[in-house]
């Protein structure tokens, strides 16, 4: 994997070679196989089990007197829709990466940018369905994301001279908060900074680097700096692609970059599966073990293809 902390003069960089056709094909097959195992796992899931957080929260909302209970049930429906959309978006980007790896000319930084999209979609899913939090905090997080997204929508509406549409969305959120008995938390200047549901407080959004550190599997090092460097086109990152190219030539795609992207995708999907399991009460124990074995075997297998001469 690409490693910014590799000491100067380090002689062992197993994937620090240009992408060859054989490696690209095998990398795609490896990634596709992992995705299909994940999809099979979810497709065959049975549940939710007794005692799963999702059952507890359904019962909690059902026991809430109307009209607040009905309104919170509608808000929870939005939460489920956004969570499902985030997961589907992550899988869509995994499929995009499968196509990107084998394109001609070989990709340089796009695999990391796509992998970052997978990671961020999985983080939204995990943020909303974090099994360690209460149902009240979950609703507060949902409203926070809704409010934050409305701010982005308002900025776009202003550019398109659609201020009335933005005002309608803000009014809709205000009505939903009142109907759900959710209050706003404000700063000293009066700016909305979060929401409170039955005493549980959530900010408008989350710090992505903190969730990457706390929620990704421990087998992957902190990847977000590399992904951000590629996504934002920072010279400290993009210049790396010239070091293995011909003198005076253009950027050259590196097998290490593809491997980093694949590992980030695998880590993101594993995180998502664990969230599915713990929140919805699915039993993925044997599936996660199979995925872990698959991942470990993949590294050694692809190393040979990366260094093969065609």
PDB file of C-alpha atoms in Angstrom:
ATOM      1  CA  UNK A   1       0.000   0.000   0.000  1.00  0.00           C
ATOM      2  CA  UNK A   2       0.998   3.590  -0.538  1.00  0.00           C
ATOM      3  CA  UNK A   3       2.571   4.785   2.703  1.00  0.00           C
ATOM      4  CA  UNK A   4       3.503   8.423   3.345  1.00  0.00           C
ATOM      5  CA  UNK A   5       5.540   7.374   6.364  1.00  0.00           C
ATOM      6  CA  UNK A   6       7.900   5.078   4.438  1.00  0.00           C
ATOM      7  CA  UNK A   7      11.463   5.990   5.532  1.00  0.00           C
ATOM      8  CA  UNK A   8      13.871   7.423   2.964  1.00  0.00           C
ATOM      9  CA  UNK A   9      15.899   4.701   1.335  1.00  0.00           C
ATOM     10  CA  UNK A  10      13.398   1.971   2.228  1.00  0.00           C
ATOM     11  CA  UNK A  11      14.031  -0.894  -0.162  1.00  0.00           C
ATOM     12  CA  UNK A  12      10.797  -2.865   0.174  1.00  0.00           C
ATOM     13  CA  UNK A  13       7.813  -1.279  -1.556  1.00  0.00           C
ATOM     14  CA  UNK A  14       6.055  -4.395  -2.936  1.00  0.00           C
ATOM     15  CA  UNK A  15       3.462  -2.555  -5.052  1.00  0.00           C
ATOM     16  CA  UNK A  16       5.585   0.477  -6.062  1.00  0.00           C
ATOM     17  CA  UNK A  17       5.480  -0.479  -9.741  1.00  0.00           C
ATOM     18  CA  UNK A  18       3.432   0.728 -12.706  1.00  0.00           C
ATOM     19  CA  UNK A  19       0.054  -0.935 -13.246  1.00  0.00           C
ATOM     20  CA  UNK A  20       0.247  -3.790 -15.742  1.00  0.00           C
ATOM     21  CA  UNK A  21      -2.710  -5.381 -17.514  1.00  0.00           C
ATOM     22  CA  UNK A  22      -2.534  -8.675 -15.619  1.00  0.00           C
ATOM     23  CA  UNK A  23      -2.488  -6.948 -12.241  1.00  0.00           C
ATOM     24  CA  UNK A  24      -5.389  -4.672 -13.240  1.00  0.00           C
ATOM     25  CA  UNK A  25      -7.554  -7.619 -14.336  1.00  0.00           C
ATOM     26  CA  UNK A  26      -6.839  -9.615 -11.193  1.00  0.00           C
ATOM     27  CA  UNK A  27      -7.371  -6.585  -8.953  1.00  0.00           C
ATOM     28  CA  UNK A  28     -10.813  -6.044 -10.492  1.00  0.00           C
ATOM     29  CA  UNK A  29     -11.757  -9.704 -10.057  1.00  0.00           C
ATOM     30  CA  UNK A  30     -10.610  -9.538  -6.436  1.00  0.00           C
ATOM     31  CA  UNK A  31     -12.639  -6.405  -5.739  1.00  0.00           C
ATOM     32  CA  UNK A  32     -15.712  -7.745  -7.537  1.00  0.00           C
ATOM     33  CA  UNK A  33     -15.488 -11.002  -5.592  1.00  0.00           C
ATOM     34  CA  UNK A  34     -15.391  -9.118  -2.293  1.00  0.00           C
ATOM     35  CA  UNK A  35     -18.370  -6.940  -3.265  1.00  0.00           C
ATOM     36  CA  UNK A  36     -20.392  -9.953  -4.329  1.00  0.00           C
ATOM     37  CA  UNK A  37     -19.660 -11.704  -1.024  1.00  0.00           C
ATOM     38  CA  UNK A  38     -20.924  -8.621   0.830  1.00  0.00           C
ATOM     39  CA  UNK A  39     -24.064  -8.422  -1.313  1.00  0.00           C
ATOM     40  CA  UNK A  40     -24.716 -12.159  -0.852  1.00  0.00           C
ATOM     41  CA  UNK A  41     -24.323 -11.741   2.898  1.00  0.00           C
ATOM     42  CA  UNK A  42     -26.964  -8.999   3.038  1.00  0.00           C
ATOM     43  CA  UNK A  43     -29.232 -10.749   0.560  1.00  0.00           C
ATOM     44  CA  UNK A  44     -29.413 -13.838   2.753  1.00  0.00           C
ATOM     45  CA  UNK A  45     -29.699 -11.983   6.072  1.00  0.00           C
ATOM     46  CA  UNK A  46     -32.453 -13.096   8.408  1.00  0.00           C
ATOM     47  CA  UNK A  47     -33.764 -10.809  11.089  1.00  0.00           C
ATOM     48  CA  UNK A  48     -33.965  -8.506  12.809  1.00  0.00           C
ATOM     49  CA  UNK A  49     -33.334 -10.616  15.871  1.00  0.00           C
ATOM     50  CA  UNK A  50     -34.960 -10.178  19.252  1.00  0.00           C
ATOM     51  CA  UNK A  51     -33.204  -7.513  21.288  1.00  0.00           C
ATOM     52  CA  UNK A  52     -31.731  -5.761  18.245  1.00  0.00           C
ATOM     53  CA  UNK A  53     -31.547  -1.961  18.620  1.00  0.00           C
ATOM     54  CA  UNK A  54     -33.882  -1.536  15.652  1.00  0.00           C
ATOM     55  CA  UNK A  55     -36.646  -3.460  17.464  1.00  0.00           C
ATOM     56  CA  UNK A  56     -36.120  -1.485  20.658  1.00  0.00           C
ATOM     57  CA  UNK A  57     -36.424   1.806  18.792  1.00  0.00           C
ATOM     58  CA  UNK A  58     -39.551   0.777  16.901  1.00  0.00           C
ATOM     59  CA  UNK A  59     -41.168  -0.115  20.219  1.00  0.00           C
ATOM     60  CA  UNK A  60     -39.988   3.172  21.783  1.00  0.00           C
ATOM     61  CA  UNK A  61     -41.538   5.266  19.021  1.00  0.00           C
ATOM     62  CA  UNK A  62     -44.723   3.181  18.993  1.00  0.00           C
ATOM     63  CA  UNK A  63     -45.118   3.879  22.720  1.00  0.00           C
ATOM     64  CA  UNK A  64     -44.722   7.643  22.233  1.00  0.00           C
ATOM     65  CA  UNK A  65     -48.144   9.350  22.456  1.00  0.00           C
ATOM     66  CA  UNK A  66     -49.515  10.970  19.308  1.00  0.00           C
ATOM     67  CA  UNK A  67     -49.119  13.293  17.549  1.00  0.00           C
ATOM     68  CA  UNK A  68     -45.400  13.239  18.480  1.00  0.00           C
ATOM     69  CA  UNK A  69     -45.147   9.469  18.041  1.00  0.00           C
ATOM     70  CA  UNK A  70     -46.512   9.538  14.488  1.00  0.00           C
ATOM     71  CA  UNK A  71     -44.255  12.450  13.549  1.00  0.00           C
ATOM     72  CA  UNK A  72     -41.177  10.726  14.941  1.00  0.00           C
ATOM     73  CA  UNK A  73     -42.130   7.579  13.050  1.00  0.00           C
ATOM     74  CA  UNK A  74     -42.114   9.629   9.822  1.00  0.00           C
ATOM     75  CA  UNK A  75     -38.719  11.067  10.723  1.00  0.00           C
ATOM     76  CA  UNK A  76     -37.427   7.567  11.335  1.00  0.00           C
ATOM     77  CA  UNK A  77     -38.705   6.628   7.886  1.00  0.00           C
ATOM     78  CA  UNK A  78     -36.509   9.393   6.469  1.00  0.00           C
ATOM     79  CA  UNK A  79     -33.574   8.044   8.454  1.00  0.00           C
ATOM     80  CA  UNK A  80     -34.041   4.572   6.966  1.00  0.00           C
ATOM     81  CA  UNK A  81     -34.318   6.019   3.472  1.00  0.00           C
ATOM     82  CA  UNK A  82     -31.167   8.123   3.814  1.00  0.00           C
ATOM     83  CA  UNK A  83     -29.252   5.210   5.330  1.00  0.00           C
ATOM     84  CA  UNK A  84     -30.267   2.870   2.529  1.00  0.00           C
ATOM     85  CA  UNK A  85     -29.382   5.476  -0.077  1.00  0.00           C
ATOM     86  CA  UNK A  86     -25.944   5.959   1.494  1.00  0.00           C
ATOM     87  CA  UNK A  87     -25.235   2.229   1.377  1.00  0.00           C
ATOM     88  CA  UNK A  88     -26.414   1.931  -2.237  1.00  0.00           C
ATOM     89  CA  UNK A  89     -24.240   4.910  -3.154  1.00  0.00           C
ATOM     90  CA  UNK A  90     -21.220   3.213  -1.607  1.00  0.00           C
ATOM     91  CA  UNK A  91     -21.831   0.027  -3.605  1.00  0.00           C
ATOM     92  CA  UNK A  92     -22.344   2.078  -6.771  1.00  0.00           C
ATOM     93  CA  UNK A  93     -18.894   3.601  -6.323  1.00  0.00           C
ATOM     94  CA  UNK A  94     -17.373   0.177  -5.732  1.00  0.00           C
ATOM     95  CA  UNK A  95     -18.733  -0.857  -9.126  1.00  0.00           C
ATOM     96  CA  UNK A  96     -17.287   2.326 -10.633  1.00  0.00           C
ATOM     97  CA  UNK A  97     -13.867   1.457  -9.195  1.00  0.00           C
ATOM     98  CA  UNK A  98     -14.056  -1.977 -10.817  1.00  0.00           C
ATOM     99  CA  UNK A  99     -14.329  -0.279 -14.208  1.00  0.00           C
ATOM    100  CA  UNK A 100     -11.774   2.424 -13.451  1.00  0.00           C
ATOM    101  CA  UNK A 101      -8.935   0.060 -12.558  1.00  0.00           C
ATOM    102  CA  UNK A 102      -8.839  -1.562 -16.034  1.00  0.00           C
ATOM    103  CA  UNK A 103      -9.275   1.563 -18.138  1.00  0.00           C
ATOM    104  CA  UNK A 104      -6.713   2.738 -20.689  1.00  0.00           C
ATOM    105  CA  UNK A 105      -4.494   4.531 -19.993  1.00  0.00           C
ATOM    106  CA  UNK A 106      -4.254   3.097 -16.471  1.00  0.00           C
ATOM    107  CA  UNK A 107      -5.647   5.316 -13.721  1.00  0.00           C
ATOM    108  CA  UNK A 108      -3.348   7.447 -11.587  1.00  0.00           C
ATOM    109  CA  UNK A 109      -5.279   9.039  -8.715  1.00  0.00           C
ATOM    110  CA  UNK A 110      -8.915   8.309  -9.574  1.00  0.00           C
ATOM    111  CA  UNK A 111      -8.971   4.982  -7.633  1.00  0.00           C
ATOM    112  CA  UNK A 112      -8.265   6.860  -4.403  1.00  0.00           C
ATOM    113  CA  UNK A 113     -10.926   9.470  -5.164  1.00  0.00           C
ATOM    114  CA  UNK A 114     -13.514   6.762  -5.825  1.00  0.00           C
ATOM    115  CA  UNK A 115     -12.436   4.865  -2.700  1.00  0.00           C
ATOM    116  CA  UNK A 116     -12.934   8.043  -0.687  1.00  0.00           C
ATOM    117  CA  UNK A 117     -16.510   8.258  -2.006  1.00  0.00           C
ATOM    118  CA  UNK A 118     -17.118   4.673  -0.853  1.00  0.00           C
ATOM    119  CA  UNK A 119     -15.665   5.450   2.568  1.00  0.00           C
ATOM    120  CA  UNK A 120     -17.693   8.620   3.085  1.00  0.00           C
ATOM    121  CA  UNK A 121     -20.982   6.967   2.082  1.00  0.00           C
ATOM    122  CA  UNK A 122     -20.276   4.101   4.484  1.00  0.00           C
ATOM    123  CA  UNK A 123     -19.458   6.614   7.212  1.00  0.00           C
ATOM    124  CA  UNK A 124     -22.843   8.329   6.756  1.00  0.00           C
ATOM    125  CA  UNK A 125     -24.534   4.932   7.011  1.00  0.00           C
ATOM    126  CA  UNK A 126     -22.542   4.064  10.128  1.00  0.00           C
ATOM    127  CA  UNK A 127     -23.183   7.495  11.675  1.00  0.00           C
ATOM    128  CA  UNK A 128     -26.934   7.068  11.346  1.00  0.00           C
ATOM    129  CA  UNK A 129     -27.104   3.429  12.433  1.00  0.00           C
ATOM    130  CA  UNK A 130     -24.322   3.403  15.011  1.00  0.00           C
ATOM    131  CA  UNK A 131     -25.524   0.589  17.305  1.00  0.00           C
ATOM    132  CA  UNK A 132     -23.990   2.148  20.410  1.00  0.00           C
ATOM    133  CA  UNK A 133     -26.335   5.163  20.563  1.00  0.00           C
ATOM    134  CA  UNK A 134     -29.934   5.597  21.695  1.00  0.00           C
ATOM    135  CA  UNK A 135     -32.932   6.022  19.420  1.00  0.00           C
ATOM    136  CA  UNK A 136     -33.314   9.614  20.583  1.00  0.00           C
ATOM    137  CA  UNK A 137     -29.741  10.474  19.631  1.00  0.00           C
ATOM    138  CA  UNK A 138     -30.239   8.719  16.287  1.00  0.00           C
ATOM    139  CA  UNK A 139     -33.190  10.985  15.485  1.00  0.00           C
ATOM    140  CA  UNK A 140     -31.152  14.018  16.561  1.00  0.00           C
ATOM    141  CA  UNK A 141     -28.364  12.968  14.181  1.00  0.00           C
ATOM    142  CA  UNK A 142     -30.844  12.527  11.350  1.00  0.00           C
ATOM    143  CA  UNK A 143     -32.262  16.013  11.862  1.00  0.00           C
ATOM    144  CA  UNK A 144     -28.738  17.434  12.078  1.00  0.00           C
ATOM    145  CA  UNK A 145     -27.789  15.990   8.694  1.00  0.00           C
ATOM    146  CA  UNK A 146     -31.099  17.201   7.255  1.00  0.00           C
ATOM    147  CA  UNK A 147     -30.449  20.719   8.535  1.00  0.00           C
ATOM    148  CA  UNK A 148     -26.841  20.691   7.303  1.00  0.00           C
ATOM    149  CA  UNK A 149     -27.897  19.508   3.857  1.00  0.00           C
ATOM    150  CA  UNK A 150     -30.581  22.204   3.759  1.00  0.00           C
ATOM    151  CA  UNK A 151     -27.827  24.792   4.205  1.00  0.00           C
ATOM    152  CA  UNK A 152     -26.048  23.428   1.140  1.00  0.00           C
ATOM    153  CA  UNK A 153     -29.358  23.402  -0.747  1.00  0.00           C
ATOM    154  CA  UNK A 154     -29.970  27.017   0.242  1.00  0.00           C
ATOM    155  CA  UNK A 155     -26.585  28.078  -1.143  1.00  0.00           C
ATOM    156  CA  UNK A 156     -27.349  26.357  -4.443  1.00  0.00           C
ATOM    157  CA  UNK A 157     -30.831  27.862  -4.551  1.00  0.00           C
ATOM    158  CA  UNK A 158     -29.358  31.320  -4.082  1.00  0.00           C
ATOM    159  CA  UNK A 159     -27.043  30.791  -7.048  1.00  0.00           C
ATOM    160  CA  UNK A 160     -30.042  29.676  -9.127  1.00  0.00           C
ATOM    161  CA  UNK A 161     -32.257  32.527  -7.889  1.00  0.00           C
ATOM    162  CA  UNK A 162     -34.550  30.049  -6.132  1.00  0.00           C
ATOM    163  CA  UNK A 163     -34.556  31.603  -2.665  1.00  0.00           C
ATOM    164  CA  UNK A 164     -38.247  30.846  -2.206  1.00  0.00           C
ATOM    165  CA  UNK A 165     -37.593  27.112  -2.566  1.00  0.00           C
ATOM    166  CA  UNK A 166     -34.846  27.265   0.074  1.00  0.00           C
ATOM    167  CA  UNK A 167     -37.154  29.151   2.441  1.00  0.00           C
ATOM    168  CA  UNK A 168     -39.824  26.466   2.003  1.00  0.00           C
ATOM    169  CA  UNK A 169     -37.355  23.721   2.924  1.00  0.00           C
ATOM    170  CA  UNK A 170     -36.254  25.617   6.034  1.00  0.00           C
ATOM    171  CA  UNK A 171     -39.898  26.075   7.056  1.00  0.00           C
ATOM    172  CA  UNK A 172     -40.540  22.365   6.490  1.00  0.00           C
ATOM    173  CA  UNK A 173     -37.680  21.445   8.833  1.00  0.00           C
ATOM    174  CA  UNK A 174     -38.932  23.897  11.456  1.00  0.00           C
ATOM    175  CA  UNK A 175     -42.414  22.337  11.310  1.00  0.00           C
ATOM    176  CA  UNK A 176     -40.977  18.812  11.543  1.00  0.00           C
ATOM    177  CA  UNK A 177     -38.962  19.760  14.625  1.00  0.00           C
ATOM    178  CA  UNK A 178     -42.039  21.121  16.357  1.00  0.00           C
ATOM    179  CA  UNK A 179     -44.135  18.076  15.408  1.00  0.00           C
ATOM    180  CA  UNK A 180     -41.446  15.700  16.716  1.00  0.00           C
ATOM    181  CA  UNK A 181     -40.856  17.713  19.915  1.00  0.00           C
ATOM    182  CA  UNK A 182     -37.224  18.289  18.947  1.00  0.00           C
ATOM    183  CA  UNK A 183     -35.493  21.472  20.037  1.00  0.00           C
ATOM    184  CA  UNK A 184     -32.586  23.344  18.524  1.00  0.00           C
ATOM    185  CA  UNK A 185     -29.307  24.013  20.244  1.00  0.00           C
ATOM    186  CA  UNK A 186     -27.828  27.408  19.391  1.00  0.00           C
ATOM    187  CA  UNK A 187     -24.527  29.186  19.868  1.00  0.00           C
ATOM    188  CA  UNK A 188     -24.159  32.515  21.665  1.00  0.00           C
ATOM    189  CA  UNK A 189     -24.601  34.248  18.311  1.00  0.00           C
ATOM    190  CA  UNK A 190     -27.870  32.422  17.682  1.00  0.00           C
ATOM    191  CA  UNK A 191     -26.582  30.011  15.034  1.00  0.00           C
ATOM    192  CA  UNK A 192     -28.056  26.505  15.108  1.00  0.00           C
ATOM    193  CA  UNK A 193     -25.322  24.050  16.178  1.00  0.00           C
ATOM    194  CA  UNK A 194     -27.339  20.915  16.877  1.00  0.00           C
ATOM    195  CA  UNK A 195     -30.572  19.376  18.107  1.00  0.00           C
ATOM    196  CA  UNK A 196     -31.941  17.845  21.300  1.00  0.00           C
ATOM    197  CA  UNK A 197     -34.278  14.850  21.476  1.00  0.00           C
ATOM    198  CA  UNK A 198     -35.429  13.781  24.931  1.00  0.00           C
ATOM    199  CA  UNK A 199     -32.243  15.182  26.454  1.00  0.00           C
ATOM    200  CA  UNK A 200     -29.923  13.588  23.860  1.00  0.00           C
ATOM    201  CA  UNK A 201     -27.820  16.175  22.005  1.00  0.00           C
ATOM    202  CA  UNK A 202     -26.309  15.875  18.522  1.00  0.00           C
ATOM    203  CA  UNK A 203     -24.260  18.321  16.475  1.00  0.00           C
ATOM    204  CA  UNK A 204     -25.285  19.271  12.947  1.00  0.00           C
ATOM    205  CA  UNK A 205     -22.619  17.041  11.467  1.00  0.00           C
ATOM    206  CA  UNK A 206     -19.714  14.827  12.474  1.00  0.00           C
ATOM    207  CA  UNK A 207     -15.926  15.176  12.285  1.00  0.00           C
ATOM    208  CA  UNK A 208     -15.028  12.723   9.558  1.00  0.00           C
ATOM    209  CA  UNK A 209     -11.440  12.104  10.668  1.00  0.00           C
ATOM    210  CA  UNK A 210     -12.662  11.103  14.126  1.00  0.00           C
ATOM    211  CA  UNK A 211     -15.127   8.579  12.731  1.00  0.00           C
ATOM    212  CA  UNK A 212     -12.488   7.162  10.370  1.00  0.00           C
ATOM    213  CA  UNK A 213     -10.181   6.645  13.335  1.00  0.00           C
ATOM    214  CA  UNK A 214     -12.821   5.205  15.650  1.00  0.00           C
ATOM    215  CA  UNK A 215     -14.942   3.104  13.310  1.00  0.00           C
ATOM    216  CA  UNK A 216     -12.742   1.597  10.588  1.00  0.00           C
ATOM    217  CA  UNK A 217     -11.285  -1.886  11.216  1.00  0.00           C
ATOM    218  CA  UNK A 218      -7.997  -1.841  13.091  1.00  0.00           C
ATOM    219  CA  UNK A 219      -6.182  -3.714  10.307  1.00  0.00           C
ATOM    220  CA  UNK A 220      -6.099  -0.623   8.077  1.00  0.00           C
ATOM    221  CA  UNK A 221      -3.932   2.406   8.917  1.00  0.00           C
ATOM    222  CA  UNK A 222      -5.453   5.895   8.938  1.00  0.00           C
ATOM    223  CA  UNK A 223      -6.105   6.395   5.185  1.00  0.00           C
ATOM    224  CA  UNK A 224      -7.943   9.687   5.025  1.00  0.00           C
ATOM    225  CA  UNK A 225      -4.916  11.934   4.445  1.00  0.00           C
ATOM    226  CA  UNK A 226      -3.948  10.014   1.314  1.00  0.00           C
ATOM    227  CA  UNK A 227      -7.508  10.017  -0.005  1.00  0.00           C
ATOM    228  CA  UNK A 228      -7.923  13.738   0.622  1.00  0.00           C
ATOM    229  CA  UNK A 229      -4.582  14.542  -0.991  1.00  0.00           C
ATOM    230  CA  UNK A 230      -5.671  12.743  -4.156  1.00  0.00           C
ATOM    231  CA  UNK A 231      -9.229  14.131  -4.148  1.00  0.00           C
ATOM    232  CA  UNK A 232      -8.068  17.729  -3.674  1.00  0.00           C
ATOM    233  CA  UNK A 233      -5.180  17.467  -6.140  1.00  0.00           C
ATOM    234  CA  UNK A 234      -2.547  18.502  -3.598  1.00  0.00           C
ATOM    235  CA  UNK A 235       0.963  18.618  -5.125  1.00  0.00           C
ATOM    236  CA  UNK A 236       2.537  16.757  -2.194  1.00  0.00           C
ATOM    237  CA  UNK A 237       0.405  13.801  -3.243  1.00  0.00           C
ATOM    238  CA  UNK A 238       0.072  14.088  -7.004  1.00  0.00           C
ATOM    239  CA  UNK A 239       3.807  14.597  -7.555  1.00  0.00           C
ATOM    240  CA  UNK A 240       4.393  11.029  -6.346  1.00  0.00           C
ATOM    241  CA  UNK A 241       3.124   9.714  -9.686  1.00  0.00           C
ATOM    242  CA  UNK A 242       6.065  11.318 -11.519  1.00  0.00           C
ATOM    243  CA  UNK A 243       8.700   9.461  -9.537  1.00  0.00           C
ATOM    244  CA  UNK A 244       8.116   6.138 -11.267  1.00  0.00           C
ATOM    245  CA  UNK A 245       7.468   7.540 -14.742  1.00  0.00           C
ATOM    246  CA  UNK A 246       9.861   8.223 -17.579  1.00  0.00           C
ATOM    247  CA  UNK A 247      11.884  11.380 -17.267  1.00  0.00           C
ATOM    248  CA  UNK A 248       9.855  14.225 -18.682  1.00  0.00           C
ATOM    249  CA  UNK A 249       6.814  11.990 -19.123  1.00  0.00           C
ATOM    250  CA  UNK A 250       3.330  12.294 -17.723  1.00  0.00           C
ATOM    251  CA  UNK A 251       1.821  10.794 -14.607  1.00  0.00           C
ATOM    252  CA  UNK A 252       2.034   7.025 -14.225  1.00  0.00           C
ATOM    253  CA  UNK A 253      -0.476   4.881 -12.354  1.00  0.00           C
ATOM    254  CA  UNK A 254       1.014   2.784  -9.565  1.00  0.00           C
ATOM    255  CA  UNK A 255      -0.130  -0.637  -8.370  1.00  0.00           C
ATOM    256  CA  UNK A 256       0.234   0.644  -4.806  1.00  0.00           C
ATOM    257  CA  UNK A 257      -2.481   3.217  -5.421  1.00  0.00           C
ATOM    258  CA  UNK A 258      -4.897   0.560  -6.653  1.00  0.00           C
ATOM    259  CA  UNK A 259      -4.081  -1.628  -3.654  1.00  0.00           C
ATOM    260  CA  UNK A 260      -4.686   1.259  -1.264  1.00  0.00           C
ATOM    261  CA  UNK A 261      -8.056   1.967  -2.902  1.00  0.00           C
ATOM    262  CA  UNK A 262      -9.090  -1.687  -2.684  1.00  0.00           C
ATOM    263  CA  UNK A 263      -8.099  -1.926   0.973  1.00  0.00           C
ATOM    264  CA  UNK A 264     -10.038   1.239   1.823  1.00  0.00           C
ATOM    265  CA  UNK A 265     -13.103  -0.148   0.048  1.00  0.00           C
ATOM    266  CA  UNK A 266     -12.836  -3.475   1.854  1.00  0.00           C
ATOM    267  CA  UNK A 267     -12.440  -1.724   5.213  1.00  0.00           C
ATOM    268  CA  UNK A 268     -15.429   0.523   4.496  1.00  0.00           C
ATOM    269  CA  UNK A 269     -17.704  -2.349   3.492  1.00  0.00           C
ATOM    270  CA  UNK A 270     -16.605  -4.383   6.523  1.00  0.00           C
ATOM    271  CA  UNK A 271     -17.435  -1.439   8.774  1.00  0.00           C
ATOM    272  CA  UNK A 272     -20.837  -1.188   7.120  1.00  0.00           C
ATOM    273  CA  UNK A 273     -21.527  -4.905   7.508  1.00  0.00           C
ATOM    274  CA  UNK A 274     -20.722  -4.757  11.207  1.00  0.00           C
ATOM    275  CA  UNK A 275     -23.148  -1.849  11.547  1.00  0.00           C
ATOM    276  CA  UNK A 276     -25.855  -3.806   9.703  1.00  0.00           C
ATOM    277  CA  UNK A 277     -25.189  -6.732  12.007  1.00  0.00           C
ATOM    278  CA  UNK A 278     -25.183  -4.864  15.280  1.00  0.00           C
ATOM    279  CA  UNK A 279     -28.083  -2.486  14.617  1.00  0.00           C
ATOM    280  CA  UNK A 280     -30.431  -4.833  12.770  1.00  0.00           C
ATOM    281  CA  UNK A 281     -29.449  -7.947  14.672  1.00  0.00           C
ATOM    282  CA  UNK A 282     -28.182  -9.987  11.716  1.00  0.00           C
ATOM    283  CA  UNK A 283     -25.727 -12.841  12.252  1.00  0.00           C
ATOM    284  CA  UNK A 284     -22.741 -12.215   9.988  1.00  0.00           C
ATOM    285  CA  UNK A 285     -20.109 -13.970  12.098  1.00  0.00           C
ATOM    286  CA  UNK A 286     -19.127 -16.619   9.541  1.00  0.00           C
ATOM    287  CA  UNK A 287     -19.466 -14.157   6.658  1.00  0.00           C
ATOM    288  CA  UNK A 288     -17.111 -11.645   8.263  1.00  0.00           C
ATOM    289  CA  UNK A 289     -14.611 -14.428   8.929  1.00  0.00           C
ATOM    290  CA  UNK A 290     -14.794 -15.453   5.251  1.00  0.00           C
ATOM    291  CA  UNK A 291     -14.279 -11.864   4.119  1.00  0.00           C
ATOM    292  CA  UNK A 292     -11.297 -11.457   6.421  1.00  0.00           C
ATOM    293  CA  UNK A 293      -9.691 -14.625   5.075  1.00  0.00           C
ATOM    294  CA  UNK A 294     -10.385 -13.472   1.518  1.00  0.00           C
ATOM    295  CA  UNK A 295      -8.754 -10.095   2.191  1.00  0.00           C
ATOM    296  CA  UNK A 296      -5.625 -11.564   3.720  1.00  0.00           C
ATOM    297  CA  UNK A 297      -5.124 -13.989   0.838  1.00  0.00           C
ATOM    298  CA  UNK A 298      -5.638 -11.192  -1.686  1.00  0.00           C
ATOM    299  CA  UNK A 299      -2.507  -9.227  -0.811  1.00  0.00           C
ATOM    300  CA  UNK A 300      -0.015 -12.019  -1.484  1.00  0.00           C
ATOM    301  CA  UNK A 301      -1.866 -13.144  -4.586  1.00  0.00           C
ATOM    302  CA  UNK A 302      -1.909  -9.706  -6.196  1.00  0.00           C
ATOM    303  CA  UNK A 303       1.735  -9.040  -5.350  1.00  0.00           C
ATOM    304  CA  UNK A 304       2.781 -11.629  -7.891  1.00  0.00           C
ATOM    305  CA  UNK A 305       0.643 -10.066 -10.624  1.00  0.00           C
ATOM    306  CA  UNK A 306       1.942  -6.581  -9.823  1.00  0.00           C
ATOM    307  CA  UNK A 307       5.528  -7.667 -10.505  1.00  0.00           C
ATOM    308  CA  UNK A 308       4.823 -10.018 -13.403  1.00  0.00           C
ATOM    309  CA  UNK A 309       6.371  -9.112 -16.771  1.00  0.00           C
ATOM    310  CA  UNK A 310       4.065  -9.337 -19.758  1.00  0.00           C
TER     311      UNK A 310
END
